[in-house]
Amino acid sequence: MFRHRKLLFTLVVVISIMTATACSPAATPAPVEEPTQAPATEAPTEAAATEEAQATEAPAFAPGTTLTYIASQDWVRDTEQELAKKFETETGVHIDFQIIPSDQYFNVLETKLEAGGEGIDIFGGQSGKTDIKLQLNVEKNAVPLTDQEWVKRMNPLSVEQISLDGVTYGLTVWDTVGGSWVIVYNKKVFADNSISVPKTYAEFAAACQTIKDAGITPIYEPFADGWHHVLWFLEMGPVYEAANPGLADALNANKATFADNPTMLTALNQLKEMYDKGYFGADALSNEFANTEAAMAEGKYAMTVNNFGLPSQIHKAYPDVPEDNFGFFVIPLADNQIWNVNPAAPSKFIYSGSKNVEAAKAYFEFLTRPENLQYMLDNEARFAMLNFEGVKAELTPDQQAFMDTYKEQGTVYQTAVNYVNPQWMDVGQVLTAMFTGAATPEDVLKDTDQRRADMALAAGDPAWK
């Protein structure tokens, strides 16, 4: 294509020499060879990015093109922002990241979309069939991406959770396996107090009490963000399902309720007991997720709910704290010993009303190039693996030990059960009320059922008619 344009351009120059300077280099990019592979583990410097841009046949976009990308806090990692700079050097397209606090994000997004989505090119959202249909309404608000090459390389489970009726609407680049929310614990604190990894709630509670008696706060729980403490409840889906096989299907068919489930009630009663006994510490309600690394690095807390990447994050922020100071085990509420896995994750969507759809597609294509995915994995401490083919992960001994210990896996309930994930922040508010005595565990379950019913009726779900 570029060769034809060049010949045509030359012919025009011969015919009309007076207009030889009318076309800019950006309008007629020279044909060049595609590079074989870019460095995978080094941050893209400006000089290197310039050289690569000169060696890459990048699509031409209007000068000054900017993609406005809105997302919730913690969804856009530093590595993506670094890659976005490289993308701008290659294409001239600037990515304007607008990061919104997690407790405000969905209200802001909903308001913007209802107002016509002005100023949005890319928006973030949680994948999961219920979420993308009810909360994001992707059939109206997102550009179909089924024909994009990278869809074939994305993990099929991730593709399933970002698709409706066979149409893929978003891009998920996340650690959906190593990103499981598990308990990260300080191995030295456990060893110093002769504590073994607990396999039951009774053993877990005893470990917490021993740690507290030793003058260390057992668990760092950031309640202030409004979302994190919900993990203790909904990530326990595998044990709810094990106690009552087929429960998720029954809930989705409106043949069962949360309020009638004894295992859920047990888990919530145990969680309330942990709070009442001070296992989260005196400052739990004001703790913030952003301070997790510091809290764990200082040794003031023995455990926290996080993922495989936390030890690496801690070591990166505090080099004197070795990564192998920390190990992993599953959340043992209701005696759970099943690995909780969630194929859904923070994802990116191109707004259907964007004037820059092709530039946004080019950005998605750029992020999913194997060398850029590898760069993201190699340089993002939070990620131990990625949900794409062709990306090489290197597990630490502690990560591998966890995977060897917990062979059985189950899907978390915010993904397995319809109309749950969209009410995440609402569940968080009622849980906080439960901890402070303004609500009971029974209230949490009943309120969850009511919100599910409201959403199902609004969606015209035949199971609720």
GROMACS .gro file of C-alpha atoms in nm:
model
  465
    1MET     CA    1   0.000   0.000   0.000
    2PHE     CA    2   0.274   0.244   0.099
    3ARG     CA    3   0.470   0.161  -0.223
    4HIS     CA    4   0.169   0.262  -0.437
    5ARG     CA    5   0.128   0.580  -0.243
    6LYS     CA    6   0.494   0.660  -0.289
    7LEU     CA    7   0.474   0.608  -0.668
    8LEU     CA    8   0.164   0.822  -0.686
    9PHE     CA    9   0.333   1.090  -0.483
   10THR     CA   10   0.637   1.087  -0.713
   11LEU     CA   11   0.415   1.119  -1.021
   12VAL     CA   12   0.241   1.420  -0.871
   13VAL     CA   13   0.575   1.581  -0.798
   14VAL     CA   14   0.687   1.538  -1.159
   15ILE     CA   15   0.365   1.689  -1.293
   16SER     CA   16   0.351   1.979  -1.053
   17ILE     CA   17   0.685   2.072  -0.900
   18MET     CA   18   0.531   2.376  -0.733
   19THR     CA   19   0.342   2.157  -0.490
   20ALA     CA   20   0.633   1.933  -0.400
   21THR     CA   21   0.641   2.055  -0.044
   22ALA     CA   22   0.270   2.033   0.021
   23CYS     CA   23   0.277   1.683   0.172
   24SER     CA   24   0.431   1.620   0.513
   25PRO     CA   25   0.635   1.310   0.610
   26ALA     CA   26   0.352   1.203   0.844
   27ALA     CA   27   0.114   1.187   0.552
   28THR     CA   28   0.340   0.961   0.346
   29PRO     CA   29   0.530   0.726   0.579
   30ALA     CA   30   0.817   0.546   0.411
   31PRO     CA   31   0.789   0.170   0.368
   32VAL     CA   32   1.018  -0.012   0.609
   33GLU     CA   33   1.077  -0.363   0.739
   34GLU     CA   34   0.895  -0.497   1.046
   35PRO     CA   35   1.135  -0.568   1.339
   36THR     CA   36   1.169  -0.929   1.441
   37GLN     CA   37   1.153  -0.880   1.818
   38ALA     CA   38   1.185  -0.601   2.074
   39PRO     CA   39   1.371  -0.638   2.407
   40ALA     CA   40   1.134  -0.799   2.656
   41THR     CA   41   1.267  -0.699   2.993
   42GLU     CA   42   1.416  -0.350   2.955
   43ALA     CA   43   1.209  -0.038   2.998
   44PRO     CA   44   1.161   0.133   2.661
   45THR     CA   45   1.388   0.438   2.659
   46GLU     CA   46   1.303   0.738   2.442
   47ALA     CA   47   1.594   0.672   2.209
   48ALA     CA   48   1.515   0.303   2.174
   49ALA     CA   49   1.151   0.376   2.116
   50THR     CA   50   1.238   0.631   1.847
   51GLU     CA   51   1.459   0.379   1.666
   52GLU     CA   52   1.185   0.114   1.685
   53ALA     CA   53   0.924   0.360   1.561
   54GLN     CA   54   1.143   0.429   1.259
   55ALA     CA   55   1.166   0.055   1.198
   56THR     CA   56   0.793  -0.013   1.239
   57GLU     CA   57   0.519   0.050   0.987
   58ALA     CA   58   0.284   0.230   1.227
   59PRO     CA   59  -0.062   0.345   1.126
   60ALA     CA   60  -0.091   0.717   1.058
   61PHE     CA   61  -0.321   0.911   1.290
   62ALA     CA   62  -0.411   1.276   1.293
   63PRO     CA   63  -0.149   1.491   1.467
   64GLY     CA   64  -0.234   1.550   1.830
   65THR     CA   65  -0.462   1.245   1.861
   66THR     CA   66  -0.530   1.170   2.227
   67LEU     CA   67  -0.705   0.865   2.371
   68THR     CA   68  -0.881   0.942   2.698
   69TYR     CA   69  -0.876   0.632   2.915
   70ILE     CA   70  -1.070   0.632   3.242
   71ALA     CA   71  -1.014   0.357   3.495
   72SER     CA   72  -1.049   0.274   3.862
   73GLN     CA   73  -0.761   0.303   4.103
   74ASP     CA   74  -0.505   0.018   4.082
   75TRP     CA   75  -0.632  -0.106   3.743
   76VAL     CA   76  -0.361   0.064   3.536
   77ARG     CA   77  -0.018  -0.057   3.637
   78ASP     CA   78   0.304   0.146   3.601
   79THR     CA   79   0.423  -0.089   3.329
   80GLU     CA   80   0.123  -0.005   3.111
   81GLN     CA   81   0.186   0.366   3.153
   82GLU     CA   82   0.548   0.310   3.045
   83LEU     CA   83   0.433   0.114   2.742
   84ALA     CA   84   0.187   0.391   2.660
   85LYS     CA   85   0.478   0.633   2.624
   86LYS     CA   86   0.642   0.394   2.381
   87PHE     CA   87   0.314   0.368   2.190
   88GLU     CA   88   0.300   0.747   2.165
   89THR     CA   89   0.653   0.759   2.024
   90GLU     CA   90   0.562   0.495   1.769
   91THR     CA   91   0.226   0.632   1.659
   92GLY     CA   92   0.199   0.991   1.781
   93VAL     CA   93  -0.110   0.895   1.981
   94HIS     CA   94  -0.108   1.014   2.343
   95ILE     CA   95  -0.286   0.815   2.617
   96ASP     CA   96  -0.450   1.040   2.874
   97PHE     CA   97  -0.499   0.820   3.183
   98GLN     CA   98  -0.771   0.947   3.414
   99ILE     CA   99  -0.758   0.737   3.733
  100ILE     CA  100  -1.059   0.764   3.962
  101PRO     CA  101  -1.080   0.643   4.326
  102SER     CA  102  -1.230   0.295   4.341
  103ASP     CA  103  -1.522   0.394   4.564
  104GLN     CA  104  -1.629   0.659   4.309
  105TYR     CA  105  -1.538   0.499   3.980
  106PHE     CA  106  -1.856   0.321   3.873
  107ASN     CA  107  -2.073   0.619   3.965
  108VAL     CA  108  -1.849   0.844   3.754
  109LEU     CA  109  -1.846   0.595   3.465
  110GLU     CA  110  -2.223   0.549   3.472
  111THR     CA  111  -2.277   0.925   3.475
  112LYS     CA  112  -2.043   0.976   3.179
  113LEU     CA  113  -2.198   0.695   2.975
  114GLU     CA  114  -2.553   0.815   3.043
  115ALA     CA  115  -2.446   1.162   2.931
  116GLY     CA  116  -2.328   1.026   2.597
  117GLY     CA  117  -1.974   0.929   2.689
  118GLU     CA  118  -1.825   1.260   2.580
  119GLY     CA  119  -1.450   1.260   2.626
  120ILE     CA  120  -1.418   0.882   2.667
  121ASP     CA  121  -1.226   0.665   2.423
  122ILE     CA  122  -1.134   0.372   2.650
  123PHE     CA  123  -1.299   0.280   2.977
  124GLY     CA  124  -1.209   0.022   3.240
  125GLY     CA  125  -1.444  -0.229   3.394
  126GLN     CA  126  -1.448  -0.569   3.559
  127SER     CA  127  -1.504  -0.856   3.320
  128GLY     CA  128  -1.763  -1.123   3.400
  129LYS     CA  129  -2.078  -1.186   3.199
  130THR     CA  130  -2.313  -1.023   3.449
  131ASP     CA  131  -2.095  -0.716   3.492
  132ILE     CA  132  -2.037  -0.643   3.126
  133LYS     CA  133  -2.406  -0.688   3.045
  134LEU     CA  134  -2.574  -0.511   3.337
  135GLN     CA  135  -2.318  -0.270   3.474
  136LEU     CA  136  -2.131  -0.178   3.154
  137ASN     CA  137  -2.399  -0.254   2.892
  138VAL     CA  138  -2.122  -0.339   2.646
  139GLU     CA  139  -2.364  -0.428   2.368
  140LYS     CA  140  -2.443  -0.056   2.356
  141ASN     CA  141  -2.132   0.109   2.498
  142ALA     CA  142  -1.839  -0.098   2.368
  143VAL     CA  143  -1.687  -0.174   2.027
  144PRO     CA  144  -1.691  -0.546   1.927
  145LEU     CA  145  -1.336  -0.682   1.912
  146THR     CA  146  -1.397  -1.045   1.812
  147ASP     CA  147  -1.196  -1.011   1.491
  148GLN     CA  148  -0.880  -0.882   1.661
  149GLU     CA  149  -0.582  -1.118   1.634
  150TRP     CA  150  -0.492  -1.102   2.003
  151VAL     CA  151  -0.828  -1.254   2.104
  152LYS     CA  152  -0.698  -1.592   1.982
  153ARG     CA  153  -0.401  -1.567   2.220
  154MET     CA  154  -0.596  -1.460   2.530
  155ASN     CA  155  -0.686  -1.733   2.780
  156PRO     CA  156  -1.020  -1.886   2.672
  157LEU     CA  157  -1.164  -1.845   3.023
  158SER     CA  158  -1.080  -1.475   3.010
  159VAL     CA  159  -1.234  -1.446   2.664
  160GLU     CA  160  -1.551  -1.612   2.790
  161GLN     CA  161  -1.589  -1.359   3.070
  162ILE     CA  162  -1.544  -1.064   2.833
  163SER     CA  163  -1.790  -1.189   2.570
  164LEU     CA  164  -2.168  -1.204   2.520
  165ASP     CA  165  -2.338  -1.430   2.265
  166GLY     CA  166  -2.005  -1.506   2.101
  167VAL     CA  167  -1.901  -1.142   2.063
  168THR     CA  168  -1.585  -1.027   2.246
  169TYR     CA  169  -1.606  -0.670   2.375
  170GLY     CA  170  -1.293  -0.611   2.579
  171LEU     CA  171  -0.929  -0.680   2.651
  172THR     CA  172  -0.816  -0.843   2.976
  173VAL     CA  173  -0.442  -0.832   3.049
  174TRP     CA  174  -0.409  -0.956   3.406
  175ASP     CA  175  -0.271  -1.232   3.625
  176THR     CA  176  -0.594  -1.428   3.661
  177VAL     CA  177  -0.417  -1.727   3.822
  178GLY     CA  178  -0.131  -1.584   4.029
  179GLY     CA  179  -0.367  -1.294   4.093
  180SER     CA  180  -0.587  -1.510   4.314
  181TRP     CA  181  -0.657  -1.346   4.647
  182VAL     CA  182  -0.486  -1.560   4.911
  183ILE     CA  183  -0.330  -1.500   5.250
  184VAL     CA  184   0.028  -1.377   5.229
  185TYR     CA  185   0.207  -1.444   5.556
  186ASN     CA  186   0.536  -1.352   5.719
  187LYS     CA  187   0.724  -1.682   5.748
  188LYS     CA  188   0.957  -1.554   6.018
  189VAL     CA  189   0.668  -1.447   6.244
  190PHE     CA  190   0.516  -1.791   6.200
  191ALA     CA  191   0.847  -1.969   6.270
  192ASP     CA  192   0.930  -1.752   6.572
  193ASN     CA  193   0.595  -1.841   6.726
  194SER     CA  194   0.597  -2.209   6.623
  195ILE     CA  195   0.292  -2.166   6.398
  196SER     CA  196   0.220  -2.402   6.111
  197VAL     CA  197   0.014  -2.306   5.806
  198PRO     CA  198  -0.349  -2.349   5.923
  199LYS     CA  199  -0.584  -2.592   5.751
  200THR     CA  200  -0.900  -2.509   5.946
  201TYR     CA  201  -1.061  -2.197   6.084
  202ALA     CA  202  -0.988  -2.311   6.442
  203GLU     CA  203  -0.616  -2.340   6.360
  204PHE     CA  204  -0.626  -2.002   6.186
  205ALA     CA  205  -0.793  -1.831   6.482
  206ALA     CA  206  -0.542  -1.990   6.721
  207ALA     CA  207  -0.255  -1.863   6.505
  208CYS     CA  208  -0.403  -1.512   6.508
  209GLN     CA  209  -0.432  -1.516   6.887
  210THR     CA  210  -0.073  -1.636   6.930
  211ILE     CA  211   0.052  -1.361   6.701
  212LYS     CA  212  -0.154  -1.098   6.880
  213ASP     CA  213  -0.021  -1.217   7.218
  214ALA     CA  214   0.330  -1.171   7.078
  215GLY     CA  215   0.260  -0.801   7.021
  216ILE     CA  216   0.207  -0.820   6.644
  217THR     CA  217  -0.119  -0.738   6.467
  218PRO     CA  218  -0.225  -1.061   6.297
  219ILE     CA  219  -0.383  -0.923   5.979
  220TYR     CA  220  -0.353  -0.604   5.774
  221GLU     CA  221  -0.702  -0.540   5.635
  222PRO     CA  222  -0.759  -0.213   5.442
  223PHE     CA  223  -1.125  -0.142   5.513
  224ALA     CA  224  -1.103   0.224   5.412
  225ASP     CA  225  -1.100   0.153   5.037
  226GLY     CA  226  -1.445   0.002   5.061
  227TRP     CA  227  -1.377  -0.305   4.846
  228HIS     CA  228  -1.096  -0.515   4.989
  229HIS     CA  229  -1.273  -0.665   5.290
  230VAL     CA  230  -1.543  -0.805   5.057
  231LEU     CA  231  -1.282  -1.057   4.937
  232TRP     CA  232  -1.313  -1.250   5.263
  233PHE     CA  233  -1.679  -1.320   5.180
  234LEU     CA  234  -1.713  -1.365   4.804
  235GLU     CA  235  -1.376  -1.526   4.728
  236MET     CA  236  -1.499  -1.818   4.939
  237GLY     CA  237  -1.722  -1.942   4.657
  238PRO     CA  238  -1.532  -2.273   4.621
  239VAL     CA  239  -1.608  -2.380   4.978
  240TYR     CA  240  -1.973  -2.273   4.945
  241GLU     CA  241  -1.995  -2.484   4.629
  242ALA     CA  242  -1.815  -2.781   4.787
  243ALA     CA  243  -2.056  -2.783   5.080
  244ASN     CA  244  -2.355  -2.770   4.843
  245PRO     CA  245  -2.264  -2.888   4.491
  246GLY     CA  246  -2.462  -2.708   4.224
  247LEU     CA  247  -2.533  -2.409   4.449
  248ALA     CA  248  -2.411  -2.151   4.194
  249ASP     CA  249  -2.644  -2.293   3.931
  250ALA     CA  250  -2.933  -2.296   4.179
  251LEU     CA  251  -2.864  -1.933   4.271
  252ASN     CA  252  -2.857  -1.835   3.904
  253ALA     CA  253  -3.189  -2.015   3.850
  254ASN     CA  254  -3.342  -1.838   4.151
  255LYS     CA  255  -3.386  -2.173   4.327
  256ALA     CA  256  -3.159  -2.089   4.622
  257THR     CA  257  -3.066  -1.782   4.826
  258PHE     CA  258  -2.765  -1.652   5.014
  259ALA     CA  259  -2.975  -1.607   5.327
  260ASP     CA  260  -3.057  -1.977   5.346
  261ASN     CA  261  -2.697  -2.094   5.310
  262PRO     CA  262  -2.540  -2.214   5.638
  263THR     CA  263  -2.183  -2.217   5.504
  264MET     CA  264  -2.200  -1.850   5.407
  265LEU     CA  265  -2.339  -1.767   5.749
  266THR     CA  266  -2.059  -1.961   5.915
  267ALA     CA  267  -1.794  -1.772   5.715
  268LEU     CA  268  -1.946  -1.434   5.805
  269ASN     CA  269  -1.977  -1.522   6.174
  270GLN     CA  270  -1.612  -1.626   6.178
  271LEU     CA  271  -1.513  -1.304   6.002
  272LYS     CA  272  -1.704  -1.098   6.257
  273GLU     CA  273  -1.537  -1.293   6.539
  274MET     CA  274  -1.195  -1.209   6.393
  275TYR     CA  275  -1.281  -0.840   6.396
  276ASP     CA  276  -1.424  -0.850   6.748
  277LYS     CA  277  -1.112  -1.024   6.881
  278GLY     CA  278  -0.889  -0.754   6.736
  279TYR     CA  279  -0.716  -0.968   6.476
  280PHE     CA  280  -0.736  -0.681   6.223
  281GLY     CA  281  -0.596  -0.429   6.469
  282ALA     CA  282  -0.729  -0.109   6.619
  283ASP     CA  283  -0.682   0.095   6.299
  284ALA     CA  284  -0.848  -0.147   6.057
  285LEU     CA  285  -1.131   0.084   5.951
  286SER     CA  286  -0.882   0.353   5.844
  287ASN     CA  287  -0.623   0.123   5.684
  288GLU     CA  288  -0.572   0.178   5.309
  289PHE     CA  289  -0.476  -0.070   5.040
  290ALA     CA  290  -0.199   0.158   4.914
  291ASN     CA  291  -0.014   0.113   5.244
  292THR     CA  292  -0.008  -0.269   5.230
  293GLU     CA  293   0.357  -0.300   5.127
  294ALA     CA  294   0.479  -0.067   5.401
  295ALA     CA  295   0.267  -0.238   5.667
  296MET     CA  296   0.398  -0.583   5.576
  297ALA     CA  297   0.757  -0.471   5.526
  298GLU     CA  298   0.774  -0.316   5.873
  299GLY     CA  299   0.674  -0.645   6.035
  300LYS     CA  300   0.392  -0.483   6.231
  301TYR     CA  301   0.146  -0.719   6.065
  302ALA     CA  302   0.184  -1.091   6.009
  303MET     CA  303  -0.067  -1.154   5.729
  304THR     CA  304  -0.278  -0.986   5.464
  305VAL     CA  305  -0.506  -1.093   5.180
  306ASN     CA  306  -0.325  -1.027   4.855
  307ASN     CA  307  -0.178  -1.219   4.562
  308PHE     CA  308   0.139  -1.391   4.444
  309GLY     CA  309   0.301  -1.065   4.342
  310LEU     CA  310   0.295  -0.894   4.683
  311PRO     CA  311   0.633  -1.026   4.811
  312SER     CA  312   0.800  -0.896   4.495
  313GLN     CA  313   0.625  -0.562   4.536
  314ILE     CA  314   0.744  -0.540   4.896
  315HIS     CA  315   1.102  -0.624   4.800
  316LYS     CA  316   1.097  -0.370   4.518
  317ALA     CA  317   0.976  -0.095   4.753
  318TYR     CA  318   1.192  -0.211   5.046
  319PRO     CA  319   1.506  -0.384   4.910
  320ASP     CA  320   1.617  -0.487   5.261
  321VAL     CA  321   1.311  -0.714   5.289
  322PRO     CA  322   1.373  -1.039   5.097
  323GLU     CA  323   1.098  -1.169   4.875
  324ASP     CA  324   1.121  -1.513   5.034
  325ASN     CA  325   1.019  -1.369   5.372
  326PHE     CA  326   0.663  -1.444   5.269
  327GLY     CA  327   0.458  -1.752   5.189
  328PHE     CA  328   0.098  -1.820   5.087
  329PHE     CA  329  -0.208  -2.019   5.194
  330VAL     CA  330  -0.579  -2.009   5.110
  331ILE     CA  331  -0.833  -1.821   5.321
  332PRO     CA  332  -0.948  -2.090   5.570
  333LEU     CA  333  -1.291  -1.954   5.665
  334ALA     CA  334  -1.541  -2.238   5.694
  335ASP     CA  335  -1.238  -2.470   5.686
  336ASN     CA  336  -1.173  -2.393   5.320
  337GLN     CA  337  -0.877  -2.567   5.152
  338ILE     CA  338  -0.972  -2.504   4.787
  339TRP     CA  339  -0.780  -2.259   4.570
  340ASN     CA  340  -1.010  -1.971   4.473
  341VAL     CA  341  -0.962  -1.877   4.106
  342ASN     CA  342  -1.124  -1.589   3.918
  343PRO     CA  343  -1.102  -1.581   3.537
  344ALA     CA  344  -1.256  -1.233   3.542
  345ALA     CA  345  -1.040  -0.927   3.606
  346PRO     CA  346  -1.004  -0.553   3.538
  347SER     CA  347  -1.044  -0.507   3.163
  348LYS     CA  348  -1.039  -0.240   2.892
  349PHE     CA  349  -1.319  -0.147   2.652
  350ILE     CA  350  -1.330   0.090   2.356
  351TYR     CA  351  -1.627   0.324   2.385
  352SER     CA  352  -1.867   0.280   2.096
  353GLY     CA  353  -1.907   0.656   2.057
  354SER     CA  354  -1.535   0.729   2.042
  355LYS     CA  355  -1.404   0.927   1.744
  356ASN     CA  356  -1.073   0.742   1.776
  357VAL     CA  357  -1.178   0.377   1.753
  358GLU     CA  358  -0.896   0.277   1.516
  359ALA     CA  359  -0.633   0.443   1.734
  360ALA     CA  360  -0.775   0.261   2.038
  361LYS     CA  361  -0.765  -0.071   1.852
  362ALA     CA  362  -0.403   0.003   1.763
  363TYR     CA  363  -0.329   0.062   2.132
  364PHE     CA  364  -0.484  -0.274   2.225
  365GLU     CA  365  -0.283  -0.444   1.949
  366PHE     CA  366   0.033  -0.276   2.077
  367LEU     CA  367  -0.023  -0.386   2.439
  368THR     CA  368  -0.079  -0.747   2.331
  369ARG     CA  369   0.235  -0.785   2.124
  370PRO     CA  370   0.431  -1.074   2.279
  371GLU     CA  371   0.735  -0.857   2.359
  372ASN     CA  372   0.518  -0.597   2.536
  373LEU     CA  373   0.326  -0.859   2.734
  374GLN     CA  374   0.660  -1.008   2.840
  375TYR     CA  375   0.783  -0.663   2.941
  376MET     CA  376   0.470  -0.614   3.150
  377LEU     CA  377   0.514  -0.951   3.323
  378ASP     CA  378   0.888  -0.907   3.382
  379ASN     CA  379   0.853  -0.558   3.526
  380GLU     CA  380   0.519  -0.564   3.710
  381ALA     CA  381   0.584  -0.699   4.058
  382ARG     CA  382   0.216  -0.771   4.115
  383PHE     CA  383   0.197  -1.018   3.827
  384ALA     CA  384   0.341  -1.368   3.854
  385MET     CA  385   0.173  -1.487   3.533
  386LEU     CA  386  -0.036  -1.339   3.252
  387ASN     CA  387  -0.347  -1.470   3.078
  388PHE     CA  388  -0.188  -1.483   2.730
  389GLU     CA  389  -0.010  -1.749   2.528
  390GLY     CA  390   0.360  -1.709   2.461
  391VAL     CA  391   0.449  -1.527   2.785
  392LYS     CA  392   0.710  -1.699   2.998
  393ALA     CA  393   0.655  -1.693   3.375
  394GLU     CA  394   0.916  -1.778   3.637
  395LEU     CA  395   0.763  -1.884   3.968
  396THR     CA  396   0.938  -1.845   4.302
  397PRO     CA  397   0.973  -2.152   4.529
  398ASP     CA  398   0.696  -2.015   4.754
  399GLN     CA  399   0.459  -1.963   4.463
  400GLN     CA  400   0.531  -2.311   4.335
  401ALA     CA  401   0.482  -2.455   4.685
  402PHE     CA  402   0.136  -2.300   4.701
  403MET     CA  403   0.042  -2.445   4.362
  404ASP     CA  404   0.172  -2.786   4.466
  405THR     CA  405  -0.026  -2.775   4.792
  406TYR     CA  406  -0.364  -2.662   4.663
  407LYS     CA  407  -0.444  -2.887   4.369
  408GLU     CA  408  -0.820  -2.840   4.384
  409GLN     CA  409  -0.953  -2.517   4.236
  410GLY     CA  410  -1.293  -2.349   4.233
  411THR     CA  411  -1.445  -2.033   4.087
  412VAL     CA  412  -1.513  -1.737   4.314
  413TYR     CA  413  -1.878  -1.644   4.358
  414GLN     CA  414  -1.858  -1.291   4.223
  415THR     CA  415  -1.796  -1.458   3.887
  416ALA     CA  416  -1.985  -1.787   3.925
  417VAL     CA  417  -2.308  -1.626   4.047
  418ASN     CA  418  -2.504  -1.365   3.853
  419TYR     CA  419  -2.580  -1.021   3.997
  420VAL     CA  420  -2.310  -1.039   4.264
  421ASN     CA  421  -2.004  -0.853   4.138
  422PRO     CA  422  -2.197  -0.540   4.034
  423GLN     CA  423  -2.299  -0.490   4.399
  424TRP     CA  424  -1.945  -0.530   4.535
  425MET     CA  425  -1.920  -0.186   4.694
  426ASP     CA  426  -2.270  -0.219   4.841
  427VAL     CA  427  -2.171  -0.549   5.002
  428GLY     CA  428  -1.866  -0.371   5.141
  429GLN     CA  429  -2.083  -0.110   5.312
  430VAL     CA  430  -2.303  -0.371   5.478
  431LEU     CA  431  -1.999  -0.573   5.587
  432THR     CA  432  -1.853  -0.262   5.750
  433ALA     CA  433  -2.184  -0.214   5.928
  434MET     CA  434  -2.161  -0.576   6.043
  435PHE     CA  435  -1.816  -0.519   6.191
  436THR     CA  436  -1.926  -0.207   6.375
  437GLY     CA  437  -2.244  -0.368   6.507
  438ALA     CA  438  -2.493  -0.179   6.290
  439ALA     CA  439  -2.585  -0.494   6.095
  440THR     CA  440  -2.569  -0.871   6.145
  441PRO     CA  441  -2.424  -1.148   5.928
  442GLU     CA  442  -2.783  -1.241   5.843
  443ASP     CA  443  -2.840  -0.884   5.719
  444VAL     CA  444  -2.542  -0.914   5.483
  445LEU     CA  445  -2.692  -1.224   5.322
  446LYS     CA  446  -3.047  -1.089   5.301
  447ASP     CA  447  -2.930  -0.759   5.151
  448THR     CA  448  -2.721  -0.944   4.895
  449ASP     CA  449  -3.027  -1.146   4.792
  450GLN     CA  450  -3.242  -0.834   4.764
  451ARG     CA  451  -2.995  -0.652   4.541
  452ARG     CA  452  -2.964  -0.964   4.323
  453ALA     CA  453  -3.339  -0.977   4.284
  454ASP     CA  454  -3.358  -0.607   4.198
  455MET     CA  455  -3.093  -0.643   3.927
  456ALA     CA  456  -3.246  -0.962   3.789
  457LEU     CA  457  -3.589  -0.801   3.759
  458ALA     CA  458  -3.439  -0.493   3.595
  459ALA     CA  459  -3.262  -0.721   3.347
  460GLY     CA  460  -3.582  -0.910   3.272
  461ASP     CA  461  -3.431  -1.237   3.390
  462PRO     CA  462  -3.700  -1.500   3.335
  463ALA     CA  463  -3.593  -1.689   3.650
  464TRP     CA  464  -3.723  -1.398   3.859
  465LYS     CA  465  -4.052  -1.345   3.681
   0.00000   0.00000   0.00000
